[in-house]
Short mmCIF file of C-alpha atoms in Angstrom, two decimals:
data_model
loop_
_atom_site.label_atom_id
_atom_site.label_comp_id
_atom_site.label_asym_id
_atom_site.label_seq_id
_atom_site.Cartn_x
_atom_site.Cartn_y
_atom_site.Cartn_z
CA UNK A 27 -163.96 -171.09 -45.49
CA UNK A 28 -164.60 -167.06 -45.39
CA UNK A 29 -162.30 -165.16 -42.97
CA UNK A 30 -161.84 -162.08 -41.03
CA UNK A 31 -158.50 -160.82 -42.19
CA UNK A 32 -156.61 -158.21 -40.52
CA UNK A 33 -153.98 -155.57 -41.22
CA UNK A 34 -150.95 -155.07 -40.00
CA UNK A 35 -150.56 -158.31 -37.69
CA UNK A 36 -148.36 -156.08 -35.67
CA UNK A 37 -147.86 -152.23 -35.63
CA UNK A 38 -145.07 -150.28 -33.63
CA UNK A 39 -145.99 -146.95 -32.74
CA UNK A 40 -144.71 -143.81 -30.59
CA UNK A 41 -147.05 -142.46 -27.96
CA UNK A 42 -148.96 -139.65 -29.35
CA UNK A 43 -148.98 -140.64 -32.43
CA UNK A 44 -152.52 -141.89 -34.32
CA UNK A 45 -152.54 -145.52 -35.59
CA UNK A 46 -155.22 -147.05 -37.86
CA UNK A 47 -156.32 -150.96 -37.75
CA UNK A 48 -157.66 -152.43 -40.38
CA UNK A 49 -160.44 -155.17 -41.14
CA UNK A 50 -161.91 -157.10 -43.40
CA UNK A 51 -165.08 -158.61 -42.13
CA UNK A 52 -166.78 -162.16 -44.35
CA UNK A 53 -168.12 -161.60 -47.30
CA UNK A 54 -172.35 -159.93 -46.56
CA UNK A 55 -171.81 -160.10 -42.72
CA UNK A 56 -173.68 -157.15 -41.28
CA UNK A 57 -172.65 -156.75 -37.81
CA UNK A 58 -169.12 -155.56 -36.29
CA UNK A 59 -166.95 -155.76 -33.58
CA UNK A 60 -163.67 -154.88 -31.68
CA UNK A 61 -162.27 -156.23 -29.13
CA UNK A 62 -158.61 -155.71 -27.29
CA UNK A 63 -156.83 -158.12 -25.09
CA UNK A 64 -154.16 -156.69 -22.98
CA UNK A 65 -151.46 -159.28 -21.89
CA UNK A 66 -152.14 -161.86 -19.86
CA UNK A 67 -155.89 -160.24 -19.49
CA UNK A 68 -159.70 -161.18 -20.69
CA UNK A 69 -160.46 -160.36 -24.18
CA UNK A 70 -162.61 -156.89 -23.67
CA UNK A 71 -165.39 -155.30 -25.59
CA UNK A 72 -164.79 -152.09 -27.39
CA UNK A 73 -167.49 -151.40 -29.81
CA UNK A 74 -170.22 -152.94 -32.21
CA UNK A 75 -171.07 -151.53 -35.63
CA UNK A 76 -174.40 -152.01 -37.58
CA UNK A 77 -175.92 -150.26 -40.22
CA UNK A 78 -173.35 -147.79 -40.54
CA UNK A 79 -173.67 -146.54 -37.31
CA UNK A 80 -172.26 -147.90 -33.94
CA UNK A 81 -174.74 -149.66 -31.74
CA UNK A 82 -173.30 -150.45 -28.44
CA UNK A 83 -169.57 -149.27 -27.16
CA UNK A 84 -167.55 -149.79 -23.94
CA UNK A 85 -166.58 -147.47 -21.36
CA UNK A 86 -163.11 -148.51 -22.66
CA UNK A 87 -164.45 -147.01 -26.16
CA UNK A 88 -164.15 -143.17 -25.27
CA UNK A 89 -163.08 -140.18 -27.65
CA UNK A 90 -159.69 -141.36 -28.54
CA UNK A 91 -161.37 -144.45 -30.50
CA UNK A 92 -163.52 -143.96 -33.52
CA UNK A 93 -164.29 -146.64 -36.07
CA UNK A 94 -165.44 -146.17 -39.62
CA UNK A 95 -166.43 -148.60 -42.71
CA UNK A 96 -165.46 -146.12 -45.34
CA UNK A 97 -166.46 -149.07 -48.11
CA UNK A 98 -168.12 -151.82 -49.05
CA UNK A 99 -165.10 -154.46 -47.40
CA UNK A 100 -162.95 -152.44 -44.56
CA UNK A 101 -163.74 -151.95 -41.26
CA UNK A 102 -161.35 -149.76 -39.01
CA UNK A 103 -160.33 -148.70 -35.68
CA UNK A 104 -158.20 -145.30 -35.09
CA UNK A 105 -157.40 -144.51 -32.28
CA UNK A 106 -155.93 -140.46 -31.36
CA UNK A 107 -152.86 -139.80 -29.11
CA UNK A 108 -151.91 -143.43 -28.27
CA UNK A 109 -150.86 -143.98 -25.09
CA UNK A 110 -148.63 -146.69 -23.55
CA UNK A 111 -151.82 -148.63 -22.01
CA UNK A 112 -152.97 -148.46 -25.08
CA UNK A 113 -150.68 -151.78 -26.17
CA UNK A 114 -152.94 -154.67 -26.38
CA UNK A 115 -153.71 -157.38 -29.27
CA UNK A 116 -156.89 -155.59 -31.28
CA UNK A 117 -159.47 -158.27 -32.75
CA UNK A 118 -162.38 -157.24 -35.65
CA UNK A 119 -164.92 -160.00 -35.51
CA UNK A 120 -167.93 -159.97 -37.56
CA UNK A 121 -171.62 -161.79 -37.78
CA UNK A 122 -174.39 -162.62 -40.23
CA UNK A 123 -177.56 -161.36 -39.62
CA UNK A 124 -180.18 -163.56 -36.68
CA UNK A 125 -178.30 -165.24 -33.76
CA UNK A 126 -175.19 -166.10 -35.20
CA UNK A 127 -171.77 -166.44 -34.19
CA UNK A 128 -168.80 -163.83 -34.02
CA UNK A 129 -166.26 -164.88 -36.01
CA UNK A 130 -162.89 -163.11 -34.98
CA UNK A 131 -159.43 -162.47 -37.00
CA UNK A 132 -156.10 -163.19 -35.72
CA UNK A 133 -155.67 -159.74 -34.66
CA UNK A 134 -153.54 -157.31 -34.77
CA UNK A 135 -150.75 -156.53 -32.34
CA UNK A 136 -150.20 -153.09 -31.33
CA UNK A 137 -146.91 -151.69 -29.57
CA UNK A 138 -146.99 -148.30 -28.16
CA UNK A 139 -143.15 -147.13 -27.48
CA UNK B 30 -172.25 -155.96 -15.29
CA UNK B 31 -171.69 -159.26 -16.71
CA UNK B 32 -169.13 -161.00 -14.75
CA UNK B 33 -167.77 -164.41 -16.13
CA UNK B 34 -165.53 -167.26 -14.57
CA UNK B 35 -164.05 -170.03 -16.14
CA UNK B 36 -162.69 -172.91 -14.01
CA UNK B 37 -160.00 -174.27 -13.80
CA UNK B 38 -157.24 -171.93 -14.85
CA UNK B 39 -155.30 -175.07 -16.26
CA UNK B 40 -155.83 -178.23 -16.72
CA UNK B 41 -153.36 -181.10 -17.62
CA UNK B 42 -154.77 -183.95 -18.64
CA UNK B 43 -152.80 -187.39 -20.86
CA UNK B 44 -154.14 -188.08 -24.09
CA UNK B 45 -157.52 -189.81 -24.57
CA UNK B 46 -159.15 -188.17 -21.53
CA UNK B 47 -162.07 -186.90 -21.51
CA UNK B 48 -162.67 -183.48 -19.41
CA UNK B 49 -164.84 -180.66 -18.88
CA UNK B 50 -164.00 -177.18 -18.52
CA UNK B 51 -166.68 -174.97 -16.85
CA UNK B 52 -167.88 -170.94 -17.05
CA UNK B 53 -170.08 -169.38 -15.00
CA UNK B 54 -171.57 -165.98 -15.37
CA UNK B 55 -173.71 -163.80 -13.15
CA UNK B 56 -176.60 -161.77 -15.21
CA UNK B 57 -179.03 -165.26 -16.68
CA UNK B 58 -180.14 -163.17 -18.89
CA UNK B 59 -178.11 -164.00 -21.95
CA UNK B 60 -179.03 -163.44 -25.52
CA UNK B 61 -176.64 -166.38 -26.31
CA UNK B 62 -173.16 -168.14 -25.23
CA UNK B 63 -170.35 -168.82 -27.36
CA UNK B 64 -166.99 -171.05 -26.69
CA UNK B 65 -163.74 -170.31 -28.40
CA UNK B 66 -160.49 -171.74 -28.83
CA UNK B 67 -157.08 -169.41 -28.48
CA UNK B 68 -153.81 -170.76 -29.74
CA UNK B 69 -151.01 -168.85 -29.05
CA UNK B 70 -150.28 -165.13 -30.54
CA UNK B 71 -153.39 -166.23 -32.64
CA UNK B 72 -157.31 -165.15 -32.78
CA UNK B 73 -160.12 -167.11 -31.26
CA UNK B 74 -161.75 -169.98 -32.83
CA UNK B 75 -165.52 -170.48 -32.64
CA UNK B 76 -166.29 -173.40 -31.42
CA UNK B 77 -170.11 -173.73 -30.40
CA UNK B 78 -172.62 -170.93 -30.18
CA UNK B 79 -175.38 -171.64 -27.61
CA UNK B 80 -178.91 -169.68 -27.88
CA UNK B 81 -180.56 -169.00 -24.38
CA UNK B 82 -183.46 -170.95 -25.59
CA UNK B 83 -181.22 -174.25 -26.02
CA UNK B 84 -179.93 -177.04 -23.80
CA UNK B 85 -176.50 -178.01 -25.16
CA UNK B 86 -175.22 -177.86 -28.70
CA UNK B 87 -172.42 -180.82 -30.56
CA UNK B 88 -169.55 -181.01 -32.63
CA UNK B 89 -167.60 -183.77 -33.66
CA UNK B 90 -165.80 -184.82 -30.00
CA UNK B 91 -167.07 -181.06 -28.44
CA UNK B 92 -170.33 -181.19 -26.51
CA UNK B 93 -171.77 -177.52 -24.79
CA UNK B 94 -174.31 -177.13 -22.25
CA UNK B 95 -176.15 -174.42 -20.99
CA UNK B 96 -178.42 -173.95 -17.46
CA UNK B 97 -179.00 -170.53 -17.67
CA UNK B 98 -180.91 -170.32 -14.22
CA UNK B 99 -177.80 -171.15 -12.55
CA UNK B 100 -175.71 -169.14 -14.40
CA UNK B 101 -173.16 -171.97 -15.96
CA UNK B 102 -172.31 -173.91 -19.38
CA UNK B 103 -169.75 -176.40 -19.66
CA UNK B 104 -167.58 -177.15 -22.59
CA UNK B 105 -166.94 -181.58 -22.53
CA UNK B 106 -164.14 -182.72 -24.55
CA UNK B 107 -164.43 -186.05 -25.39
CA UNK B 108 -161.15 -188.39 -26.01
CA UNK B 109 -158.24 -185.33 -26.32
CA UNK B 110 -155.67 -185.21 -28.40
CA UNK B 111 -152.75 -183.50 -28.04
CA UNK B 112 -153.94 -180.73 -30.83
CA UNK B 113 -156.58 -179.80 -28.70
CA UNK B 114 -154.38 -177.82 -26.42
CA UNK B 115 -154.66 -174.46 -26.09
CA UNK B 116 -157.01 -171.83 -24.34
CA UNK B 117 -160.58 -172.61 -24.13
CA UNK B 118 -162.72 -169.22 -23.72
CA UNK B 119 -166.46 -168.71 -22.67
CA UNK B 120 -168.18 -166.25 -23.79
CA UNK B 121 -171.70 -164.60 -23.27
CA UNK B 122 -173.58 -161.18 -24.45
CA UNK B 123 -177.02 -160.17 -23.30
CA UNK B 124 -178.20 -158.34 -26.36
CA UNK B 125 -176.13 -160.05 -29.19
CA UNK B 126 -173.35 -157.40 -29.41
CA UNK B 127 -171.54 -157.22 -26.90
CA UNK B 128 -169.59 -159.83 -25.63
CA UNK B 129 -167.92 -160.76 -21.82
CA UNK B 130 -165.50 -163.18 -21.52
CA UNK B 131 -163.86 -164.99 -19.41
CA UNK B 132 -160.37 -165.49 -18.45
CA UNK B 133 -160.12 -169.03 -19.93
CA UNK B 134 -158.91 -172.70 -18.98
CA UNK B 135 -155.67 -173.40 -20.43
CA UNK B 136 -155.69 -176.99 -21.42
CA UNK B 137 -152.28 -179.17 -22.28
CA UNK B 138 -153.03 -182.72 -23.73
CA UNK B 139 -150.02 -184.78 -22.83
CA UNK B 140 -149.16 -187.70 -25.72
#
């Protein structure tokens, strides 16, 4: 069965620095997503992605994030200046077009030092 | 702002139960609800997808049902098994995108 995959399943970082998570959404999906999930907290919206453009975003999602699908298969979140809060599982989901599900990857855990 | 609940917390149950975890959420007007399953340090599992137009939706033992004027849906598990512990998660979006979730029932199936 088609999967999100994502890249690295855990990244180690020092604050300031940038960091760059990667997706792969299925195969002709057209819609994306992140999400975080801070410890012991509710999975939490970041952004949505259609049509090369983004279509809805968080209040969490301010100018720090950014998100780009620079080709046909990758999907990615940077985020500027990381910050300790900043630590938190990352998840890429992805949907076919109509009123489908999200389908989510195992995620990617990030640890800001 | 969408504001979902999922009771219980936890829920301990021996094996061959069957239970019902619940989610409630406070804006009925939802594009669609979706239930996941979380094992540990893993991803989320989709599990059933519920439209706002529909009434409850199966799989295999899994049965989801949705009364969107009072705000809840409730996941049944029918006969557990010990491999169906984990965390159970409700979710729900109002235009398709984004999604609000709730904290989640922990469930342990005891052989």
């Amino acid at each position: 069965e088609p999967e999100v995959t994502q890249t690295p399943s855990h990244q180690v970082t020092q604050m300031g620095q940038e960091v760059i998570l990667r997706c792969v959404p299925i195969s002709n999906h057209l819609y994306f997503y992140w999400y975080r999930q801070i410890l012991g907290q509710k999975v939490e919206f970041l952004v949505s992605f259609y049509n090369n453009e983004i279509s809805e975003k968080s209040e969490i999602f301010d100018d720090q994030f950014s998100v780009e699908r620079p080709d046909g298969s990758n999907f990615t979140l940077k985020i500027r200046s990381t910050k300790l809060e900043d630590s938190a599982m990352y998840f890429c989901a992805s949907r076919d077009r109509g009123r489908q599900p999200q389908h989510f990857g195992d995620g990617t855990r990030l640890s800001i030092l | 702002k969408q504001e979902v609940t999922q009771i219980p917390a936890a829920l301990s149950v021996p094996e061959g139960e069957n239970l019902v975890l619940n989610c409630s959420f406070t804006d009925s007007a939802i594009y669609n609800l979706q239930w996941f399953r979380q094992d540990p340090g893993k991803g989320l599992t989709s599990l059933l997808l519920i439209q706002s137009s529909q009434r409850e939706q199966t799989s295999g033992r899994l049965n989801a049902s949705l009364d969107k004027s009072s705000g809840r849906s409730t996941l049944y598990i029918a006969a557990s098994q010990p491999g169906d512990s984990a965390t159970y998660l409700c979710a729900v979006t109002n235009t398709g995108n984004q999604f609000y979730f709730g904290t989640g029932t922990s469930l342990t199936v005891i052989p």
